Amino acid sequence: LRLRGKKYRAVVHKVDRSVRYSIEDAIKLVQETSTTKFDGTVEMHVVVKAEQVRGTMVLPSGSGKTRKVAVVTDELLEQIGAGKIDFDVLISTPAFMPKLAKYAKLLGPRGLMPSPKSGTVVEDVEAAVKEISGGRVEYRADKTGVVHMPIGKVSFSVEQLVANIRAVEAALSQSKMQSISLSSTMGPGVRMQLSK
């Protein structure tokens, strides 16, 4: 605890680590213990039983994060070749994938290479751009079996965050979830009850 900042130490006592809070109480506590001056992100951390948990989903209230989405064109390929990467998500049609392959070593390590699994290689590019801009998030379990994902901003209403959490629970399905905790950017973790 000594390594934590003053603001963190001032609010951490509000969270009882032995309690699993109801969804509404957990959200209110996360908002109350947010220590940043900016509008922090609310993150959900889910311990899952199954291996290889991965997918994409649309958060009903959006993620609160604006992401710059680019669509592969010959012109964009030239920019990527010149080292100009000015986007957060890259969408491609299957037809462009062979041309994009030579940039895999540049895009892959940055997590920008389109793939069918992440829903970024599609025929209907317009629908994909709309979905990603509207709050689609990608999730995957890390090596320790924990899915970390942003589910909104501290400024969101409790109702908006509840809707997003319920959507994540539905996507991950009850059988795979062992525990859930919420936190804000640089705030303490709050354990939440699993819904019945």
JSON list of C-alpha atoms in Angstrom, two decimals:
[
{"chain": "A", "resi": 1, "resn": "LEU", "atom": "CA", "xyz": [0.00, 0.00, 0.00]},
{"chain": "A", "resi": 2, "resn": "ARG", "atom": "CA", "xyz": [2.95, 2.34, 0.59]},
{"chain": "A", "resi": 3, "resn": "LEU", "atom": "CA", "xyz": [3.71, 2.32, -3.14]},
{"chain": "A", "resi": 4, "resn": "ARG", "atom": "CA", "xyz": [0.27, 3.73, -3.91]},
{"chain": "A", "resi": 5, "resn": "GLY", "atom": "CA", "xyz": [-0.42, 7.46, -4.24]},
{"chain": "A", "resi": 6, "resn": "LYS", "atom": "CA", "xyz": [-2.02, 9.70, -1.61]},
{"chain": "A", "resi": 7, "resn": "LYS", "atom": "CA", "xyz": [-5.37, 9.83, -3.40]},
{"chain": "A", "resi": 8, "resn": "TYR", "atom": "CA", "xyz": [-5.56, 6.03, -3.63]},
{"chain": "A", "resi": 9, "resn": "ARG", "atom": "CA", "xyz": [-4.70, 5.61, 0.05]},
{"chain": "A", "resi": 10, "resn": "ALA", "atom": "CA", "xyz": [-7.40, 8.15, 0.94]},
{"chain": "A", "resi": 11, "resn": "VAL", "atom": "CA", "xyz": [-10.20, 6.11, -0.69]},
{"chain": "A", "resi": 12, "resn": "VAL", "atom": "CA", "xyz": [-9.09, 2.46, -0.44]},
{"chain": "A", "resi": 13, "resn": "HIS", "atom": "CA", "xyz": [-10.51, 2.12, 3.10]},
{"chain": "A", "resi": 14, "resn": "LYS", "atom": "CA", "xyz": [-14.04, 2.62, 1.68]},
{"chain": "A", "resi": 15, "resn": "VAL", "atom": "CA", "xyz": [-13.82, -0.78, -0.03]},
{"chain": "A", "resi": 16, "resn": "ASP", "atom": "CA", "xyz": [-14.29, -3.88, 2.13]},
{"chain": "A", "resi": 17, "resn": "ARG", "atom": "CA", "xyz": [-12.22, -6.59, 0.38]},
{"chain": "A", "resi": 18, "resn": "SER", "atom": "CA", "xyz": [-14.17, -9.38, 2.12]},
{"chain": "A", "resi": 19, "resn": "VAL", "atom": "CA", "xyz": [-17.52, -8.26, 0.67]},
{"chain": "A", "resi": 20, "resn": "ARG", "atom": "CA", "xyz": [-18.97, -9.07, -2.74]},
{"chain": "A", "resi": 21, "resn": "TYR", "atom": "CA", "xyz": [-21.13, -6.04, -3.48]},
{"chain": "A", "resi": 22, "resn": "SER", "atom": "CA", "xyz": [-24.39, -5.99, -5.46]},
{"chain": "A", "resi": 23, "resn": "ILE", "atom": "CA", "xyz": [-24.01, -4.67, -9.01]},
{"chain": "A", "resi": 24, "resn": "GLU", "atom": "CA", "xyz": [-25.42, -1.20, -8.17]},
{"chain": "A", "resi": 25, "resn": "ASP", "atom": "CA", "xyz": [-23.39, -0.86, -4.94]},
{"chain": "A", "resi": 26, "resn": "ALA", "atom": "CA", "xyz": [-20.20, -1.98, -6.73]},
{"chain": "A", "resi": 27, "resn": "ILE", "atom": "CA", "xyz": [-20.69, 0.64, -9.46]},
{"chain": "A", "resi": 28, "resn": "LYS", "atom": "CA", "xyz": [-21.41, 3.43, -6.96]},
{"chain": "A", "resi": 29, "resn": "LEU", "atom": "CA", "xyz": [-18.31, 2.47, -4.97]},
{"chain": "A", "resi": 30, "resn": "VAL", "atom": "CA", "xyz": [-16.14, 2.47, -8.11]},
{"chain": "A", "resi": 31, "resn": "GLN", "atom": "CA", "xyz": [-17.44, 5.93, -9.02]},
{"chain": "A", "resi": 32, "resn": "GLU", "atom": "CA", "xyz": [-16.92, 7.19, -5.46]},
{"chain": "A", "resi": 33, "resn": "THR", "atom": "CA", "xyz": [-13.34, 5.87, -5.25]},
{"chain": "A", "resi": 34, "resn": "SER", "atom": "CA", "xyz": [-12.23, 7.16, -8.66]},
{"chain": "A", "resi": 35, "resn": "THR", "atom": "CA", "xyz": [-9.12, 9.26, -7.99]},
{"chain": "A", "resi": 36, "resn": "THR", "atom": "CA", "xyz": [-8.33, 10.78, -11.40]},
{"chain": "A", "resi": 37, "resn": "LYS", "atom": "CA", "xyz": [-9.02, 14.37, -12.46]},
{"chain": "A", "resi": 38, "resn": "PHE", "atom": "CA", "xyz": [-10.05, 13.14, -15.91]},
{"chain": "A", "resi": 39, "resn": "ASP", "atom": "CA", "xyz": [-13.10, 10.97, -16.68]},
{"chain": "A", "resi": 40, "resn": "GLY", "atom": "CA", "xyz": [-11.62, 7.57, -15.85]},
{"chain": "A", "resi": 41, "resn": "THR", "atom": "CA", "xyz": [-12.52, 4.29, -17.51]},
{"chain": "A", "resi": 42, "resn": "VAL", "atom": "CA", "xyz": [-14.53, 1.69, -15.57]},
{"chain": "A", "resi": 43, "resn": "GLU", "atom": "CA", "xyz": [-12.97, -1.73, -16.11]},
{"chain": "A", "resi": 44, "resn": "MET", "atom": "CA", "xyz": [-14.42, -5.17, -15.49]},
{"chain": "A", "resi": 45, "resn": "HIS", "atom": "CA", "xyz": [-12.10, -8.04, -14.55]},
{"chain": "A", "resi": 46, "resn": "VAL", "atom": "CA", "xyz": [-13.62, -11.51, -14.84]},
{"chain": "A", "resi": 47, "resn": "VAL", "atom": "CA", "xyz": [-11.90, -14.71, -13.73]},
{"chain": "A", "resi": 48, "resn": "VAL", "atom": "CA", "xyz": [-13.05, -17.44, -16.14]},
{"chain": "A", "resi": 49, "resn": "LYS", "atom": "CA", "xyz": [-12.88, -21.23, -15.91]},
{"chain": "A", "resi": 50, "resn": "ALA", "atom": "CA", "xyz": [-12.69, -22.04, -19.59]},
{"chain": "A", "resi": 51, "resn": "GLU", "atom": "CA", "xyz": [-9.54, -21.60, -21.66]},
{"chain": "A", "resi": 52, "resn": "GLN", "atom": "CA", "xyz": [-9.46, -19.71, -24.93]},
{"chain": "A", "resi": 53, "resn": "VAL", "atom": "CA", "xyz": [-12.19, -17.22, -23.99]},
{"chain": "A", "resi": 54, "resn": "ARG", "atom": "CA", "xyz": [-12.21, -14.70, -26.81]},
{"chain": "A", "resi": 55, "resn": "GLY", "atom": "CA", "xyz": [-14.72, -12.72, -28.83]},
{"chain": "A", "resi": 56, "resn": "THR", "atom": "CA", "xyz": [-16.29, -9.36, -29.62]},
{"chain": "A", "resi": 57, "resn": "MET", "atom": "CA", "xyz": [-19.49, -7.77, -28.43]},
{"chain": "A", "resi": 58, "resn": "VAL", "atom": "CA", "xyz": [-21.34, -4.47, -28.56]},
{"chain": "A", "resi": 59, "resn": "LEU", "atom": "CA", "xyz": [-21.87, -2.66, -25.25]},
{"chain": "A", "resi": 60, "resn": "PRO", "atom": "CA", "xyz": [-25.48, -1.36, -25.16]},
{"chain": "A", "resi": 61, "resn": "SER", "atom": "CA", "xyz": [-24.45, 1.96, -23.58]},
{"chain": "A", "resi": 62, "resn": "GLY", "atom": "CA", "xyz": [-21.25, 2.25, -25.64]},
{"chain": "A", "resi": 63, "resn": "SER", "atom": "CA", "xyz": [-17.73, 2.25, -24.23]},
{"chain": "A", "resi": 64, "resn": "GLY", "atom": "CA", "xyz": [-17.33, 6.01, -23.89]},
{"chain": "A", "resi": 65, "resn": "LYS", "atom": "CA", "xyz": [-14.13, 5.75, -25.90]},
{"chain": "A", "resi": 66, "resn": "THR", "atom": "CA", "xyz": [-13.88, 7.21, -29.39]},
{"chain": "A", "resi": 67, "resn": "ARG", "atom": "CA", "xyz": [-11.80, 5.01, -31.63]},
{"chain": "A", "resi": 68, "resn": "LYS", "atom": "CA", "xyz": [-10.39, 6.05, -34.95]},
{"chain": "A", "resi": 69, "resn": "VAL", "atom": "CA", "xyz": [-11.46, 3.41, -37.47]},
{"chain": "A", "resi": 70, "resn": "ALA", "atom": "CA", "xyz": [-9.73, 3.06, -40.86]},
{"chain": "A", "resi": 71, "resn": "VAL", "atom": "CA", "xyz": [-10.74, 0.94, -43.85]},
{"chain": "A", "resi": 72, "resn": "VAL", "atom": "CA", "xyz": [-8.07, -0.64, -46.05]},
{"chain": "A", "resi": 73, "resn": "THR", "atom": "CA", "xyz": [-7.65, 1.01, -49.45]},
{"chain": "A", "resi": 74, "resn": "ASP", "atom": "CA", "xyz": [-4.69, 1.13, -51.85]},
{"chain": "A", "resi": 75, "resn": "GLU", "atom": "CA", "xyz": [-4.02, 4.67, -50.64]},
{"chain": "A", "resi": 76, "resn": "LEU", "atom": "CA", "xyz": [-4.00, 3.57, -46.97]},
{"chain": "A", "resi": 77, "resn": "LEU", "atom": "CA", "xyz": [-1.62, 0.71, -47.81]},
{"chain": "A", "resi": 78, "resn": "GLU", "atom": "CA", "xyz": [0.83, 3.28, -49.19]},
{"chain": "A", "resi": 79, "resn": "GLN", "atom": "CA", "xyz": [0.55, 5.31, -45.96]},
{"chain": "A", "resi": 80, "resn": "ILE", "atom": "CA", "xyz": [1.12, 2.18, -43.82]},
{"chain": "A", "resi": 81, "resn": "GLY", "atom": "CA", "xyz": [4.16, 1.35, -46.02]},
{"chain": "A", "resi": 82, "resn": "ALA", "atom": "CA", "xyz": [5.50, 4.85, -45.32]},
{"chain": "A", "resi": 83, "resn": "GLY", "atom": "CA", "xyz": [5.06, 4.25, -41.58]},
{"chain": "A", "resi": 84, "resn": "LYS", "atom": "CA", "xyz": [2.00, 6.49, -41.19]},
{"chain": "A", "resi": 85, "resn": "ILE", "atom": "CA", "xyz": [-0.35, 4.68, -38.82]},
{"chain": "A", "resi": 86, "resn": "ASP", "atom": "CA", "xyz": [-3.08, 7.05, -37.71]},
{"chain": "A", "resi": 87, "resn": "PHE", "atom": "CA", "xyz": [-5.90, 4.73, -36.54]},
{"chain": "A", "resi": 88, "resn": "ASP", "atom": "CA", "xyz": [-6.96, 2.56, -33.57]},
{"chain": "A", "resi": 89, "resn": "VAL", "atom": "CA", "xyz": [-8.81, -0.13, -35.53]},
{"chain": "A", "resi": 90, "resn": "LEU", "atom": "CA", "xyz": [-8.23, -1.34, -39.09]},
{"chain": "A", "resi": 91, "resn": "ILE", "atom": "CA", "xyz": [-11.02, -2.98, -41.08]},
{"chain": "A", "resi": 92, "resn": "SER", "atom": "CA", "xyz": [-10.46, -4.95, -44.26]},
{"chain": "A", "resi": 93, "resn": "THR", "atom": "CA", "xyz": [-12.47, -6.89, -46.81]},
{"chain": "A", "resi": 94, "resn": "PRO", "atom": "CA", "xyz": [-11.28, -10.44, -47.53]},
{"chain": "A", "resi": 95, "resn": "ALA", "atom": "CA", "xyz": [-10.19, -9.26, -51.00]},
{"chain": "A", "resi": 96, "resn": "PHE", "atom": "CA", "xyz": [-7.62, -6.84, -49.50]},
{"chain": "A", "resi": 97, "resn": "MET", "atom": "CA", "xyz": [-6.07, -9.34, -47.07]},
{"chain": "A", "resi": 98, "resn": "PRO", "atom": "CA", "xyz": [-3.41, -10.71, -49.53]},
{"chain": "A", "resi": 99, "resn": "LYS", "atom": "CA", "xyz": [-2.19, -7.12, -50.16]},
{"chain": "A", "resi": 100, "resn": "LEU", "atom": "CA", "xyz": [-2.21, -6.41, -46.42]},
{"chain": "A", "resi": 101, "resn": "ALA", "atom": "CA", "xyz": [-0.17, -9.54, -45.59]},
{"chain": "A", "resi": 102, "resn": "LYS", "atom": "CA", "xyz": [3.18, -7.84, -46.28]},
{"chain": "A", "resi": 103, "resn": "TYR", "atom": "CA", "xyz": [2.42, -5.31, -43.51]},
{"chain": "A", "resi": 104, "resn": "ALA", "atom": "CA", "xyz": [1.62, -8.00, -40.91]},
{"chain": "A", "resi": 105, "resn": "LYS", "atom": "CA", "xyz": [4.96, -7.57, -39.11]},
{"chain": "A", "resi": 106, "resn": "LEU", "atom": "CA", "xyz": [4.28, -3.86, -38.75]},
{"chain": "A", "resi": 107, "resn": "LEU", "atom": "CA", "xyz": [0.60, -4.08, -37.74]},
{"chain": "A", "resi": 108, "resn": "GLY", "atom": "CA", "xyz": [0.57, -7.38, -35.80]},
{"chain": "A", "resi": 109, "resn": "PRO", "atom": "CA", "xyz": [2.69, -6.36, -32.78]},
{"chain": "A", "resi": 110, "resn": "ARG", "atom": "CA", "xyz": [0.54, -3.23, -32.38]},
{"chain": "A", "resi": 111, "resn": "GLY", "atom": "CA", "xyz": [-2.67, -5.30, -32.37]},
{"chain": "A", "resi": 112, "resn": "LEU", "atom": "CA", "xyz": [-3.86, -3.58, -35.55]},
{"chain": "A", "resi": 113, "resn": "MET", "atom": "CA", "xyz": [-3.80, -6.48, -38.05]},
{"chain": "A", "resi": 114, "resn": "PRO", "atom": "CA", "xyz": [-7.37, -7.26, -39.14]},
{"chain": "A", "resi": 115, "resn": "SER", "atom": "CA", "xyz": [-8.61, -10.78, -38.43]},
{"chain": "A", "resi": 116, "resn": "PRO", "atom": "CA", "xyz": [-11.90, -12.65, -38.84]},
{"chain": "A", "resi": 117, "resn": "LYS", "atom": "CA", "xyz": [-11.82, -13.61, -35.11]},
{"chain": "A", "resi": 118, "resn": "SER", "atom": "CA", "xyz": [-11.83, -9.98, -34.01]},
{"chain": "A", "resi": 119, "resn": "GLY", "atom": "CA", "xyz": [-14.53, -9.11, -36.56]},
{"chain": "A", "resi": 120, "resn": "THR", "atom": "CA", "xyz": [-12.29, -6.78, -38.56]},
{"chain": "A", "resi": 121, "resn": "VAL", "atom": "CA", "xyz": [-12.24, -8.80, -41.80]},
{"chain": "A", "resi": 122, "resn": "VAL", "atom": "CA", "xyz": [-15.74, -8.35, -43.18]},
{"chain": "A", "resi": 123, "resn": "GLU", "atom": "CA", "xyz": [-17.68, -7.98, -46.42]},
{"chain": "A", "resi": 124, "resn": "ASP", "atom": "CA", "xyz": [-19.96, -5.23, -45.03]},
{"chain": "A", "resi": 125, "resn": "VAL", "atom": "CA", "xyz": [-17.39, -2.59, -44.11]},
{"chain": "A", "resi": 126, "resn": "GLU", "atom": "CA", "xyz": [-19.96, 0.17, -43.34]},
{"chain": "A", "resi": 127, "resn": "ALA", "atom": "CA", "xyz": [-21.78, -1.97, -40.76]},
{"chain": "A", "resi": 128, "resn": "ALA", "atom": "CA", "xyz": [-18.48, -2.92, -39.08]},
{"chain": "A", "resi": 129, "resn": "VAL", "atom": "CA", "xyz": [-17.34, 0.72, -38.87]},
{"chain": "A", "resi": 130, "resn": "LYS", "atom": "CA", "xyz": [-20.71, 1.70, -37.34]},
{"chain": "A", "resi": 131, "resn": "GLU", "atom": "CA", "xyz": [-20.56, -1.15, -34.82]},
{"chain": "A", "resi": 132, "resn": "ILE", "atom": "CA", "xyz": [-16.97, -0.44, -33.71]},
{"chain": "A", "resi": 133, "resn": "SER", "atom": "CA", "xyz": [-17.63, 3.29, -33.42]},
{"chain": "A", "resi": 134, "resn": "GLY", "atom": "CA", "xyz": [-20.79, 2.53, -31.43]},
{"chain": "A", "resi": 135, "resn": "GLY", "atom": "CA", "xyz": [-19.16, 0.58, -28.63]},
{"chain": "A", "resi": 136, "resn": "ARG", "atom": "CA", "xyz": [-17.99, -2.79, -29.90]},
{"chain": "A", "resi": 137, "resn": "VAL", "atom": "CA", "xyz": [-15.23, -4.20, -27.73]},
{"chain": "A", "resi": 138, "resn": "GLU", "atom": "CA", "xyz": [-12.95, -7.18, -28.10]},
{"chain": "A", "resi": 139, "resn": "TYR", "atom": "CA", "xyz": [-12.24, -9.42, -25.15]},
{"chain": "A", "resi": 140, "resn": "ARG", "atom": "CA", "xyz": [-9.89, -12.31, -24.46]},
{"chain": "A", "resi": 141, "resn": "ALA", "atom": "CA", "xyz": [-8.64, -14.12, -21.39]},
{"chain": "A", "resi": 142, "resn": "ASP", "atom": "CA", "xyz": [-5.01, -13.51, -20.48]},
{"chain": "A", "resi": 143, "resn": "LYS", "atom": "CA", "xyz": [-2.58, -16.29, -19.48]},
{"chain": "A", "resi": 144, "resn": "THR", "atom": "CA", "xyz": [-3.93, -16.29, -15.93]},
{"chain": "A", "resi": 145, "resn": "GLY", "atom": "CA", "xyz": [-7.54, -16.79, -17.08]},
{"chain": "A", "resi": 146, "resn": "VAL", "atom": "CA", "xyz": [-8.73, -13.23, -16.49]},
{"chain": "A", "resi": 147, "resn": "VAL", "atom": "CA", "xyz": [-10.71, -11.17, -19.00]},
{"chain": "A", "resi": 148, "resn": "HIS", "atom": "CA", "xyz": [-10.01, -7.43, -18.59]},
{"chain": "A", "resi": 149, "resn": "MET", "atom": "CA", "xyz": [-12.33, -5.09, -20.46]},
{"chain": "A", "resi": 150, "resn": "PRO", "atom": "CA", "xyz": [-13.42, -1.46, -20.41]},
{"chain": "A", "resi": 151, "resn": "ILE", "atom": "CA", "xyz": [-17.19, -1.15, -19.86]},
{"chain": "A", "resi": 152, "resn": "GLY", "atom": "CA", "xyz": [-17.67, 2.61, -19.82]},
{"chain": "A", "resi": 153, "resn": "LYS", "atom": "CA", "xyz": [-16.63, 5.81, -18.09]},
{"chain": "A", "resi": 154, "resn": "VAL", "atom": "CA", "xyz": [-16.91, 6.95, -14.46]},
{"chain": "A", "resi": 155, "resn": "SER", "atom": "CA", "xyz": [-19.29, 9.69, -15.69]},
{"chain": "A", "resi": 156, "resn": "PHE", "atom": "CA", "xyz": [-21.77, 7.09, -17.03]},
{"chain": "A", "resi": 157, "resn": "SER", "atom": "CA", "xyz": [-25.00, 6.65, -15.07]},
{"chain": "A", "resi": 158, "resn": "VAL", "atom": "CA", "xyz": [-25.40, 3.56, -12.87]},
{"chain": "A", "resi": 159, "resn": "GLU", "atom": "CA", "xyz": [-28.08, 2.33, -15.32]},
{"chain": "A", "resi": 160, "resn": "GLN", "atom": "CA", "xyz": [-25.72, 2.62, -18.32]},
{"chain": "A", "resi": 161, "resn": "LEU", "atom": "CA", "xyz": [-23.00, 0.68, -16.51]},
{"chain": "A", "resi": 162, "resn": "VAL", "atom": "CA", "xyz": [-25.48, -1.98, -15.29]},
{"chain": "A", "resi": 163, "resn": "ALA", "atom": "CA", "xyz": [-26.64, -2.51, -18.90]},
{"chain": "A", "resi": 164, "resn": "ASN", "atom": "CA", "xyz": [-23.03, -2.93, -20.08]},
{"chain": "A", "resi": 165, "resn": "ILE", "atom": "CA", "xyz": [-22.11, -5.31, -17.23]},
{"chain": "A", "resi": 166, "resn": "ARG", "atom": "CA", "xyz": [-25.20, -7.46, -17.87]},
{"chain": "A", "resi": 167, "resn": "ALA", "atom": "CA", "xyz": [-24.25, -7.65, -21.56]},
{"chain": "A", "resi": 168, "resn": "VAL", "atom": "CA", "xyz": [-20.71, -8.80, -20.67]},
{"chain": "A", "resi": 169, "resn": "GLU", "atom": "CA", "xyz": [-22.11, -11.41, -18.26]},
{"chain": "A", "resi": 170, "resn": "ALA", "atom": "CA", "xyz": [-24.40, -12.72, -21.01]},
{"chain": "A", "resi": 171, "resn": "ALA", "atom": "CA", "xyz": [-21.51, -12.86, -23.49]},
{"chain": "A", "resi": 172, "resn": "LEU", "atom": "CA", "xyz": [-19.19, -14.72, -21.10]},
{"chain": "A", "resi": 173, "resn": "SER", "atom": "CA", "xyz": [-22.02, -16.93, -19.78]},
{"chain": "A", "resi": 174, "resn": "GLN", "atom": "CA", "xyz": [-22.44, -17.95, -16.16]},
{"chain": "A", "resi": 175, "resn": "SER", "atom": "CA", "xyz": [-20.71, -21.32, -16.51]},
{"chain": "A", "resi": 176, "resn": "LYS", "atom": "CA", "xyz": [-17.38, -19.72, -17.35]},
{"chain": "A", "resi": 177, "resn": "MET", "atom": "CA", "xyz": [-17.30, -16.96, -14.72]},
{"chain": "A", "resi": 178, "resn": "GLN", "atom": "CA", "xyz": [-15.77, -17.53, -11.29]},
{"chain": "A", "resi": 179, "resn": "SER", "atom": "CA", "xyz": [-15.50, -14.00, -9.98]},
{"chain": "A", "resi": 180, "resn": "ILE", "atom": "CA", "xyz": [-15.97, -10.40, -11.09]},
{"chain": "A", "resi": 181, "resn": "SER", "atom": "CA", "xyz": [-14.40, -7.19, -9.87]},
{"chain": "A", "resi": 182, "resn": "LEU", "atom": "CA", "xyz": [-14.74, -3.62, -11.08]},
{"chain": "A", "resi": 183, "resn": "SER", "atom": "CA", "xyz": [-12.30, -0.73, -10.88]},
{"chain": "A", "resi": 184, "resn": "SER", "atom": "CA", "xyz": [-11.80, 2.74, -12.24]},
{"chain": "A", "resi": 185, "resn": "THR", "atom": "CA", "xyz": [-8.55, 3.99, -13.79]},
{"chain": "A", "resi": 186, "resn": "MET", "atom": "CA", "xyz": [-6.02, 3.93, -10.92]},
{"chain": "A", "resi": 187, "resn": "GLY", "atom": "CA", "xyz": [-8.81, 3.23, -8.40]},
{"chain": "A", "resi": 188, "resn": "PRO", "atom": "CA", "xyz": [-9.15, 0.26, -6.02]},
{"chain": "A", "resi": 189, "resn": "GLY", "atom": "CA", "xyz": [-10.81, -2.98, -7.14]},
{"chain": "A", "resi": 190, "resn": "VAL", "atom": "CA", "xyz": [-14.37, -3.70, -5.94]},
{"chain": "A", "resi": 191, "resn": "ARG", "atom": "CA", "xyz": [-15.55, -7.31, -5.84]},
{"chain": "A", "resi": 192, "resn": "MET", "atom": "CA", "xyz": [-19.03, -7.86, -7.28]},
{"chain": "A", "resi": 193, "resn": "GLN", "atom": "CA", "xyz": [-21.58, -10.63, -6.77]},
{"chain": "A", "resi": 194, "resn": "LEU", "atom": "CA", "xyz": [-22.13, -12.97, -9.70]},
{"chain": "A", "resi": 195, "resn": "SER", "atom": "CA", "xyz": [-25.70, -12.64, -10.96]},
{"chain": "A", "resi": 196, "resn": "LYS", "atom": "CA", "xyz": [-27.88, -15.67, -10.34]}
]
